[in-house]
Amino acid sequence: MRLWPALLLSAIAAPAAAQSPPPKLIVAISVDQLSSDVFDEYRPLLNGGFAKLGRGTVFPHAYQGHAASETCPGHATILTGSHPARNGIIANNWYDLSQTRSDKSVYCAEDERVAGTSSSTYTVSPVHLKVPTLGEYMKRQWPASRTVAVAGKDRAAVMMTGQRPDQRWYWNGKTFATDLKGSATPQSVISARTAVANLVAQPQVALVPPALCATKAGVVPVAGGGVPVGAGRFERAAGDLSLFRASPAFDGATLALAAGLVREMQLGKGAAPDLLAVGLSATDYVGHRYGTEGQEMCLQMLSLDRDLGDFLTFLDRELGDYAVVLTADHGGKDIPERERLGGLAGAARVDPAISASNVGKALAARFGLPGNLLYGSNFGDIYVDRSLAAGQRARVLAAALATYRAHPQVEAVFTNEQLARTPMPATTPDKWTLIERARTSFDAKRSGDFVVLLKRDITPIADTKGGYVSTHGSVWDYDRRVPIIFWRPGYPAQSIDLPVQTVVILPSVAAMLGLPIAAGGIDGQCLSQAPGAACPAR
Ligand code: ZN
């Protein structure tokens, strides 16, 4: 039975246009938090950029298969062909209890060795990414090839372009910034900064929702102290950077800067193929702030569809031929309060008693030990204090495991030792067991002493007063399934419901470009249905 996907893949390959020369520009787009569920829901309603790309080769139910379905790991799989276990990006944040600074947390896209920094006031860097990205492979093959990233988040830009891209710009909360030193700021960045500053300085009146969003507009109270959601229309006061970021205008700004750099740098018109990586983050900020099933997400999807359409029309005029791959870093789910209204009785917020900090405090009291004993969040990797004597440490670990395993919201707990002896999965990601999902997120040096996986439909946010009401990060398919679209002018439309993974993108695009990738260095395999991908024999 293992053979059938491979047979099917070769049977439905699209040889018709495979003879055209390789594209001169690869545009890799990540729509942060675009789950397969949201994509399925809106795909029939959209007639802009998503509709255009939807006439490419669409895998509506592909996978970011790993357990820690977060932004940094997700973006790190897209253009490396590698799971977190290989690329080293196991989470947005992990702990390194051996580091000397007082903040023991490490942000995925920082260089914690820079003096005076912390995981929240950090120096942006790709130093944690252990493998090359598509742009690095392209530069090795064609030194004239250029790599450019534009994203709403630093970690999206960094993880999609790795070491030494030509330009890398991301929103730093106030403006577009870069971690690269030494070159002059492009005029398009200067223009985009000014345009966005002017936009944010003005108050935004409420958007007028079209009829198709009306069925979504119902106000839903949120537990945990947050404000009700569901009927928002993105009005904001002058200067409100936080609401700007969680609004459709944010993706518009990102795409406008990407277009500006395409023209200024003449991407796709040089001696070698170029790469443009675009991270569109507003869908994620909107999802976290309002959930995925309200009027807010409807307005976001319609606006993104229109902006994406304008961006592709610009590329059509500028270049004619280019190739797009669009996917997401992870999926997401709605707020439990609205899910329960819809009949999902088991949807709930996490019990705050099982945060690492609260369990750690309880164990410290029980054993008469100082400090918190545990480092981590509400779920995922949890680390036991390294300063304990070996015997104490073993007792604390055993008690912590027992506490988590006995809790009704916990699905499974796996120790570092269990994960270290689990082989990487060899089946398709829809078949992976829970420990296999956790194994692909496991790095012996960076992972915790154990990993806590919550039950399906448990939202790991108890306190919503900070403005985050829903999230992702779980081992369940609503967080793991994302669309993958390959598109190039003239290639046939096809929708293929196979559980392929985002790690196929690097080898498939490489095959489209005629770019050799050493066998054994990545996890993904070339996908013969990607337009023009003449996959190497294996
Ligand atoms: Zn994300």
mmCIF file of C-alpha atoms in Angstrom, residues 160-422:
data_model
loop_
_atom_site.group_PDB
_atom_site.id
_atom_site.type_symbol
_atom_site.label_atom_id
_atom_site.label_comp_id
_atom_site.label_asym_id
_atom_site.label_seq_id
_atom_site.Cartn_x
_atom_site.Cartn_y
_atom_site.Cartn_z
ATOM 1 C CA MET A 160 12.420 31.749 4.675
ATOM 2 C CA THR A 161 15.755 33.240 3.598
ATOM 3 C CA GLY A 162 18.403 32.090 6.119
ATOM 4 C CA GLN A 163 21.976 33.295 5.702
ATOM 5 C CA ARG A 164 23.012 36.351 3.688
ATOM 6 C CA PRO A 165 20.027 37.293 1.553
ATOM 7 C CA ASP A 166 20.393 40.446 -0.564
ATOM 8 C CA GLN A 167 17.541 42.299 1.156
ATOM 9 C CA ARG A 168 15.463 41.290 4.166
ATOM 10 C CA TRP A 169 12.764 43.610 5.496
ATOM 11 C CA TYR A 170 10.220 42.945 8.209
ATOM 12 C CA TRP A 171 7.833 44.943 10.365
ATOM 13 C CA ASN A 172 9.387 45.507 13.801
ATOM 14 C CA GLY A 173 6.220 46.820 15.435
ATOM 15 C CA LYS A 174 6.780 50.394 14.245
ATOM 16 C CA THR A 175 8.281 50.312 10.757
ATOM 17 C CA PHE A 176 10.051 48.109 8.202
ATOM 18 C CA ALA A 177 13.487 47.107 9.519
ATOM 19 C CA THR A 178 16.327 44.789 8.527
ATOM 20 C CA ASP A 179 18.963 42.711 10.305
ATOM 21 C CA LEU A 180 21.388 43.116 7.379
ATOM 22 C CA LYS A 181 24.226 45.568 7.713
ATOM 23 C CA GLY A 182 26.167 47.652 5.308
ATOM 24 C CA SER A 183 24.057 48.368 2.261
ATOM 25 C CA ALA A 184 22.053 51.505 1.492
ATOM 26 C CA THR A 185 18.328 51.444 2.294
ATOM 27 C CA PRO A 186 16.422 50.910 -0.973
ATOM 28 C CA GLN A 187 14.219 53.788 -2.107
ATOM 29 C CA SER A 188 11.175 51.489 -2.070
ATOM 30 C CA VAL A 189 11.717 50.847 1.657
ATOM 31 C CA ILE A 190 11.995 54.575 2.346
ATOM 32 C CA SER A 191 8.765 55.158 0.384
ATOM 33 C CA ALA A 192 6.938 52.286 2.093
ATOM 34 C CA ARG A 193 7.970 53.522 5.548
ATOM 35 C CA THR A 194 6.615 56.977 4.776
ATOM 36 C CA ALA A 195 3.386 55.688 3.248
ATOM 37 C CA VAL A 196 2.690 53.377 6.192
ATOM 38 C CA ALA A 197 3.553 56.058 8.760
ATOM 39 C CA ASN A 198 1.079 58.393 7.040
ATOM 40 C CA LEU A 199 -1.580 55.674 6.944
ATOM 41 C CA VAL A 200 -1.183 54.793 10.622
ATOM 42 C CA ALA A 201 -1.199 58.461 11.612
ATOM 43 C CA GLN A 202 -4.752 58.790 10.288
ATOM 44 C CA PRO A 203 -7.781 57.325 12.081
ATOM 45 C CA GLN A 204 -9.343 54.392 10.208
ATOM 46 C CA VAL A 205 -13.130 54.400 9.814
ATOM 47 C CA ALA A 206 -14.975 51.089 10.083
ATOM 48 C CA LEU A 207 -14.881 48.956 6.927
ATOM 49 C CA VAL A 208 -18.242 48.263 5.290
ATOM 50 C CA PRO A 209 -18.675 44.493 5.233
ATOM 51 C CA PRO A 210 -20.065 42.997 2.018
ATOM 52 C CA ALA A 211 -23.155 40.821 2.203
ATOM 53 C CA LEU A 212 -21.233 37.568 2.251
ATOM 54 C CA CYS A 213 -19.645 38.536 5.569
ATOM 55 C CA ALA A 214 -23.007 39.391 7.148
ATOM 56 C CA THR A 215 -23.724 35.811 8.207
ATOM 57 C CA LYS A 216 -20.476 35.877 10.206
ATOM 58 C CA ALA A 217 -21.309 39.034 12.150
ATOM 59 C CA GLY A 218 -22.458 37.948 15.585
ATOM 60 C CA VAL A 219 -21.004 39.251 18.816
ATOM 61 C CA VAL A 220 -19.575 36.460 20.984
ATOM 62 C CA PRO A 221 -18.452 36.959 24.595
ATOM 63 C CA VAL A 222 -14.953 35.705 25.381
ATOM 64 C CA ALA A 223 -14.006 34.012 28.654
ATOM 65 C CA GLY A 224 -10.859 35.013 30.502
ATOM 66 C CA GLY A 225 -11.484 38.755 30.666
ATOM 67 C CA GLY A 226 -11.155 39.628 26.967
ATOM 68 C CA VAL A 227 -13.482 41.842 24.962
ATOM 69 C CA PRO A 228 -16.275 40.256 22.867
ATOM 70 C CA VAL A 229 -15.446 39.508 19.217
ATOM 71 C CA GLY A 230 -17.252 38.638 16.012
ATOM 72 C CA ALA A 231 -18.573 41.864 14.526
ATOM 73 C CA GLY A 232 -15.377 43.928 14.306
ATOM 74 C CA ARG A 233 -14.809 46.230 11.328
ATOM 75 C CA PHE A 234 -11.205 47.368 11.889
ATOM 76 C CA GLU A 235 -11.841 50.952 12.855
ATOM 77 C CA ARG A 236 -8.916 52.381 14.794
ATOM 78 C CA ALA A 237 -7.689 55.591 16.353
ATOM 79 C CA ALA A 238 -4.855 57.581 14.817
ATOM 80 C CA GLY A 239 -1.480 56.080 15.692
ATOM 81 C CA ASP A 240 -2.740 52.678 16.894
ATOM 82 C CA LEU A 241 0.085 50.440 15.678
ATOM 83 C CA SER A 242 -1.271 47.347 17.401
ATOM 84 C CA LEU A 243 -4.647 47.502 15.634
ATOM 85 C CA PHE A 244 -2.939 48.382 12.340
ATOM 86 C CA ARG A 245 -0.934 45.152 12.568
ATOM 87 C CA ALA A 246 -4.087 43.124 13.248
ATOM 88 C CA SER A 247 -5.901 44.563 10.235
ATOM 89 C CA PRO A 248 -6.089 43.869 6.485
ATOM 90 C CA ALA A 249 -4.071 47.009 5.742
ATOM 91 C CA PHE A 250 -0.971 45.312 7.179
ATOM 92 C CA ASP A 251 -0.765 42.740 4.370
ATOM 93 C CA GLY A 252 -1.424 45.499 1.850
ATOM 94 C CA ALA A 253 1.639 47.354 3.149
ATOM 95 C CA THR A 254 3.793 44.215 3.015
ATOM 96 C CA LEU A 255 2.772 43.432 -0.565
ATOM 97 C CA ALA A 256 3.312 47.041 -1.624
ATOM 98 C CA LEU A 257 6.881 46.927 -0.322
ATOM 99 C CA ALA A 258 7.455 43.572 -2.038
ATOM 100 C CA ALA A 259 6.249 45.052 -5.336
ATOM 101 C CA GLY A 260 8.465 48.091 -4.847
ATOM 102 C CA LEU A 261 11.548 45.925 -4.375
ATOM 103 C CA VAL A 262 10.702 43.797 -7.435
ATOM 104 C CA ARG A 263 10.729 46.930 -9.585
ATOM 105 C CA GLU A 264 13.658 48.685 -7.921
ATOM 106 C CA MET A 265 15.902 45.607 -7.986
ATOM 107 C CA GLN A 266 14.536 44.394 -11.333
ATOM 108 C CA LEU A 267 13.974 40.973 -9.806
ATOM 109 C CA GLY A 268 13.366 38.270 -12.388
ATOM 110 C CA LYS A 269 15.252 40.208 -15.057
ATOM 111 C CA GLY A 270 18.835 39.365 -14.134
ATOM 112 C CA ALA A 271 21.312 36.780 -15.398
ATOM 113 C CA ALA A 272 20.069 34.142 -12.930
ATOM 114 C CA PRO A 273 16.743 33.252 -11.320
ATOM 115 C CA ASP A 274 15.817 35.278 -8.238
ATOM 116 C CA LEU A 275 13.783 34.472 -5.132
ATOM 117 C CA LEU A 276 11.252 36.726 -3.430
ATOM 118 C CA ALA A 277 9.911 35.408 -0.104
ATOM 119 C CA VAL A 278 6.829 37.181 1.215
ATOM 120 C CA GLY A 279 5.422 36.666 4.718
ATOM 121 C CA LEU A 280 1.834 37.921 5.061
ATOM 122 C CA SER A 281 1.159 38.097 8.782
ATOM 123 C CA ALA A 282 -2.188 39.888 9.156
ATOM 124 C CA THR A 283 -4.292 36.709 8.929
ATOM 125 C CA ASP A 284 -2.465 35.438 12.017
ATOM 126 C CA TYR A 285 -2.866 38.654 14.000
ATOM 127 C CA VAL A 286 -6.545 38.838 13.031
ATOM 128 C CA GLY A 287 -7.040 35.179 13.985
ATOM 129 C CA HIS A 288 -5.382 35.610 17.377
ATOM 130 C CA ARG A 289 -7.333 38.767 18.160
ATOM 131 C CA TYR A 290 -10.789 37.848 16.851
ATOM 132 C CA GLY A 291 -10.818 34.102 16.110
ATOM 133 C CA THR A 292 -11.245 32.530 12.676
ATOM 134 C CA GLU A 293 -15.010 32.419 12.186
ATOM 135 C CA GLY A 294 -16.210 35.980 12.688
ATOM 136 C CA GLN A 295 -16.783 38.952 10.437
ATOM 137 C CA GLU A 296 -13.185 40.035 11.085
ATOM 138 C CA MET A 297 -11.650 37.011 9.329
ATOM 139 C CA CYS A 298 -14.165 37.386 6.499
ATOM 140 C CA LEU A 299 -13.030 40.973 5.923
ATOM 141 C CA GLN A 300 -9.386 39.899 6.176
ATOM 142 C CA MET A 301 -9.779 37.114 3.594
ATOM 143 C CA LEU A 302 -11.593 39.366 1.131
ATOM 144 C CA SER A 303 -9.029 42.126 1.532
ATOM 145 C CA LEU A 304 -6.060 39.781 1.244
ATOM 146 C CA ASP A 305 -7.608 38.235 -1.881
ATOM 147 C CA ARG A 306 -7.894 41.688 -3.451
ATOM 148 C CA ASP A 307 -4.370 42.793 -2.436
ATOM 149 C CA LEU A 308 -2.884 39.516 -3.609
ATOM 150 C CA GLY A 309 -4.728 39.958 -6.904
ATOM 151 C CA ASP A 310 -3.254 43.439 -7.329
ATOM 152 C CA PHE A 311 0.214 42.135 -6.506
ATOM 153 C CA LEU A 312 -0.051 39.333 -9.083
ATOM 154 C CA THR A 313 -1.386 41.771 -11.698
ATOM 155 C CA PHE A 314 1.665 43.927 -11.003
ATOM 156 C CA LEU A 315 3.960 40.914 -11.511
ATOM 157 C CA ASP A 316 2.100 39.983 -14.710
ATOM 158 C CA ARG A 317 2.796 43.446 -16.114
ATOM 159 C CA GLU A 318 6.332 43.622 -14.797
ATOM 160 C CA LEU A 319 7.485 40.132 -15.735
ATOM 161 C CA GLY A 320 4.861 38.066 -17.509
ATOM 162 C CA ASP A 321 6.440 34.771 -16.511
ATOM 163 C CA TYR A 322 7.184 33.953 -12.883
ATOM 164 C CA ALA A 323 6.302 31.096 -10.556
ATOM 165 C CA VAL A 324 4.428 31.300 -7.264
ATOM 166 C CA VAL A 325 4.282 28.881 -4.401
ATOM 167 C CA LEU A 326 1.834 29.811 -1.653
ATOM 168 C CA THR A 327 1.382 28.028 1.649
ATOM 169 C CA ALA A 328 1.118 28.697 5.393
ATOM 170 C CA ASP A 329 3.271 28.203 8.452
ATOM 171 C CA HIS A 330 0.494 26.469 10.434
ATOM 172 C CA GLY A 331 -3.292 26.334 10.642
ATOM 173 C CA GLY A 332 -5.480 27.535 13.453
ATOM 174 C CA LYS A 333 -8.826 27.224 15.113
ATOM 175 C CA ASP A 334 -11.625 29.442 16.307
ATOM 176 C CA ILE A 335 -12.330 30.653 19.849
ATOM 177 C CA PRO A 336 -13.853 27.914 22.044
ATOM 178 C CA GLU A 337 -16.798 30.147 23.003
ATOM 179 C CA ARG A 338 -18.026 30.371 19.371
ATOM 180 C CA GLU A 339 -17.184 26.719 18.736
ATOM 181 C CA ARG A 340 -19.452 25.723 21.622
ATOM 182 C CA LEU A 341 -22.252 27.888 20.173
ATOM 183 C CA GLY A 342 -21.756 25.889 16.979
ATOM 184 C CA GLY A 343 -22.182 22.607 18.833
ATOM 185 C CA LEU A 344 -18.563 21.646 19.592
ATOM 186 C CA ALA A 345 -19.297 20.857 23.228
ATOM 187 C CA GLY A 346 -15.736 19.857 24.163
ATOM 188 C CA ALA A 347 -14.124 23.152 23.122
ATOM 189 C CA ALA A 348 -12.593 24.825 26.169
ATOM 190 C CA ARG A 349 -9.807 27.050 27.407
ATOM 191 C CA VAL A 350 -6.851 25.501 29.156
ATOM 192 C CA ASP A 351 -6.884 25.109 32.944
ATOM 193 C CA PRO A 352 -4.332 27.688 34.176
ATOM 194 C CA ALA A 353 -3.248 25.204 36.865
ATOM 195 C CA ILE A 354 -1.223 23.277 34.248
ATOM 196 C CA SER A 355 1.033 26.106 33.127
ATOM 197 C CA ALA A 356 4.688 25.207 33.701
ATOM 198 C CA SER A 357 4.942 28.050 36.160
ATOM 199 C CA ASN A 358 1.945 26.935 38.260
ATOM 200 C CA VAL A 359 2.901 23.248 38.242
ATOM 201 C CA GLY A 360 6.472 24.263 39.092
ATOM 202 C CA LYS A 361 5.295 26.374 42.048
ATOM 203 C CA ALA A 362 3.104 23.558 43.367
ATOM 204 C CA LEU A 363 6.006 21.094 43.151
ATOM 205 C CA ALA A 364 8.365 23.538 44.861
ATOM 206 C CA ALA A 365 5.914 23.799 47.755
ATOM 207 C CA ARG A 366 5.493 20.014 47.897
ATOM 208 C CA PHE A 367 9.248 19.309 47.967
ATOM 209 C CA GLY A 368 10.201 22.360 50.050
ATOM 210 C CA LEU A 369 12.457 23.680 47.266
ATOM 211 C CA PRO A 370 13.035 27.312 46.226
ATOM 212 C CA GLY A 371 12.044 28.738 42.821
ATOM 213 C CA ASN A 372 9.592 27.586 40.177
ATOM 214 C CA LEU A 373 11.363 24.352 39.161
ATOM 215 C CA LEU A 374 9.758 24.262 35.688
ATOM 216 C CA TYR A 375 10.245 26.478 32.605
ATOM 217 C CA GLY A 376 7.769 26.522 29.715
ATOM 218 C CA SER A 377 4.267 27.703 28.803
ATOM 219 C CA ASN A 378 0.810 26.094 28.950
ATOM 220 C CA PHE A 379 1.855 23.133 26.789
ATOM 221 C CA GLY A 380 4.705 21.977 24.559
ATOM 222 C CA ASP A 381 8.308 21.743 25.754
ATOM 223 C CA ILE A 382 8.847 21.946 29.507
ATOM 224 C CA TYR A 383 12.260 22.140 31.184
ATOM 225 C CA VAL A 384 13.232 21.127 34.721
ATOM 226 C CA ASP A 385 15.505 23.467 36.706
ATOM 227 C CA ARG A 386 19.146 22.508 36.033
ATOM 228 C CA SER A 387 20.392 23.722 39.405
ATOM 229 C CA LEU A 388 18.714 20.896 41.353
ATOM 230 C CA ALA A 389 20.824 18.015 42.648
ATOM 231 C CA ALA A 390 20.423 14.871 40.529
ATOM 232 C CA GLY A 391 18.202 13.035 42.995
ATOM 233 C CA GLN A 392 15.961 16.058 43.541
ATOM 234 C CA ARG A 393 15.772 16.631 39.825
ATOM 235 C CA ALA A 394 14.636 13.047 39.193
ATOM 236 C CA ARG A 395 11.942 13.367 41.851
ATOM 237 C CA VAL A 396 10.698 16.700 40.458
ATOM 238 C CA LEU A 397 10.624 15.304 36.903
ATOM 239 C CA ALA A 398 8.698 12.194 37.980
ATOM 240 C CA ALA A 399 6.192 14.278 39.933
ATOM 241 C CA ALA A 400 5.749 16.721 37.039
ATOM 242 C CA LEU A 401 5.125 13.877 34.582
ATOM 243 C CA ALA A 402 2.574 12.342 36.950
ATOM 244 C CA THR A 403 0.821 15.702 37.408
ATOM 245 C CA TYR A 404 0.485 16.312 33.675
ATOM 246 C CA ARG A 405 -0.465 12.733 32.802
ATOM 247 C CA ALA A 406 -3.273 12.808 35.387
ATOM 248 C CA HIS A 407 -4.814 16.039 34.096
ATOM 249 C CA PRO A 408 -8.046 15.631 32.079
ATOM 250 C CA GLN A 409 -6.999 18.218 29.458
ATOM 251 C CA VAL A 410 -3.713 16.452 28.677
ATOM 252 C CA GLU A 411 -3.668 13.973 25.782
ATOM 253 C CA ALA A 412 -0.084 12.742 26.094
ATOM 254 C CA VAL A 413 3.285 13.507 27.686
ATOM 255 C CA PHE A 414 6.531 12.320 26.109
ATOM 256 C CA THR A 415 9.961 12.537 27.711
ATOM 257 C CA ASN A 416 13.133 13.615 25.992
ATOM 258 C CA GLU A 417 14.394 10.006 26.230
ATOM 259 C CA GLN A 418 11.235 8.613 24.594
ATOM 260 C CA LEU A 419 11.520 11.073 21.709
ATOM 261 C CA ALA A 420 15.256 10.466 21.259
ATOM 262 C CA ARG A 421 14.662 6.762 20.593
ATOM 263 C CA THR A 422 11.653 7.283 18.298
#
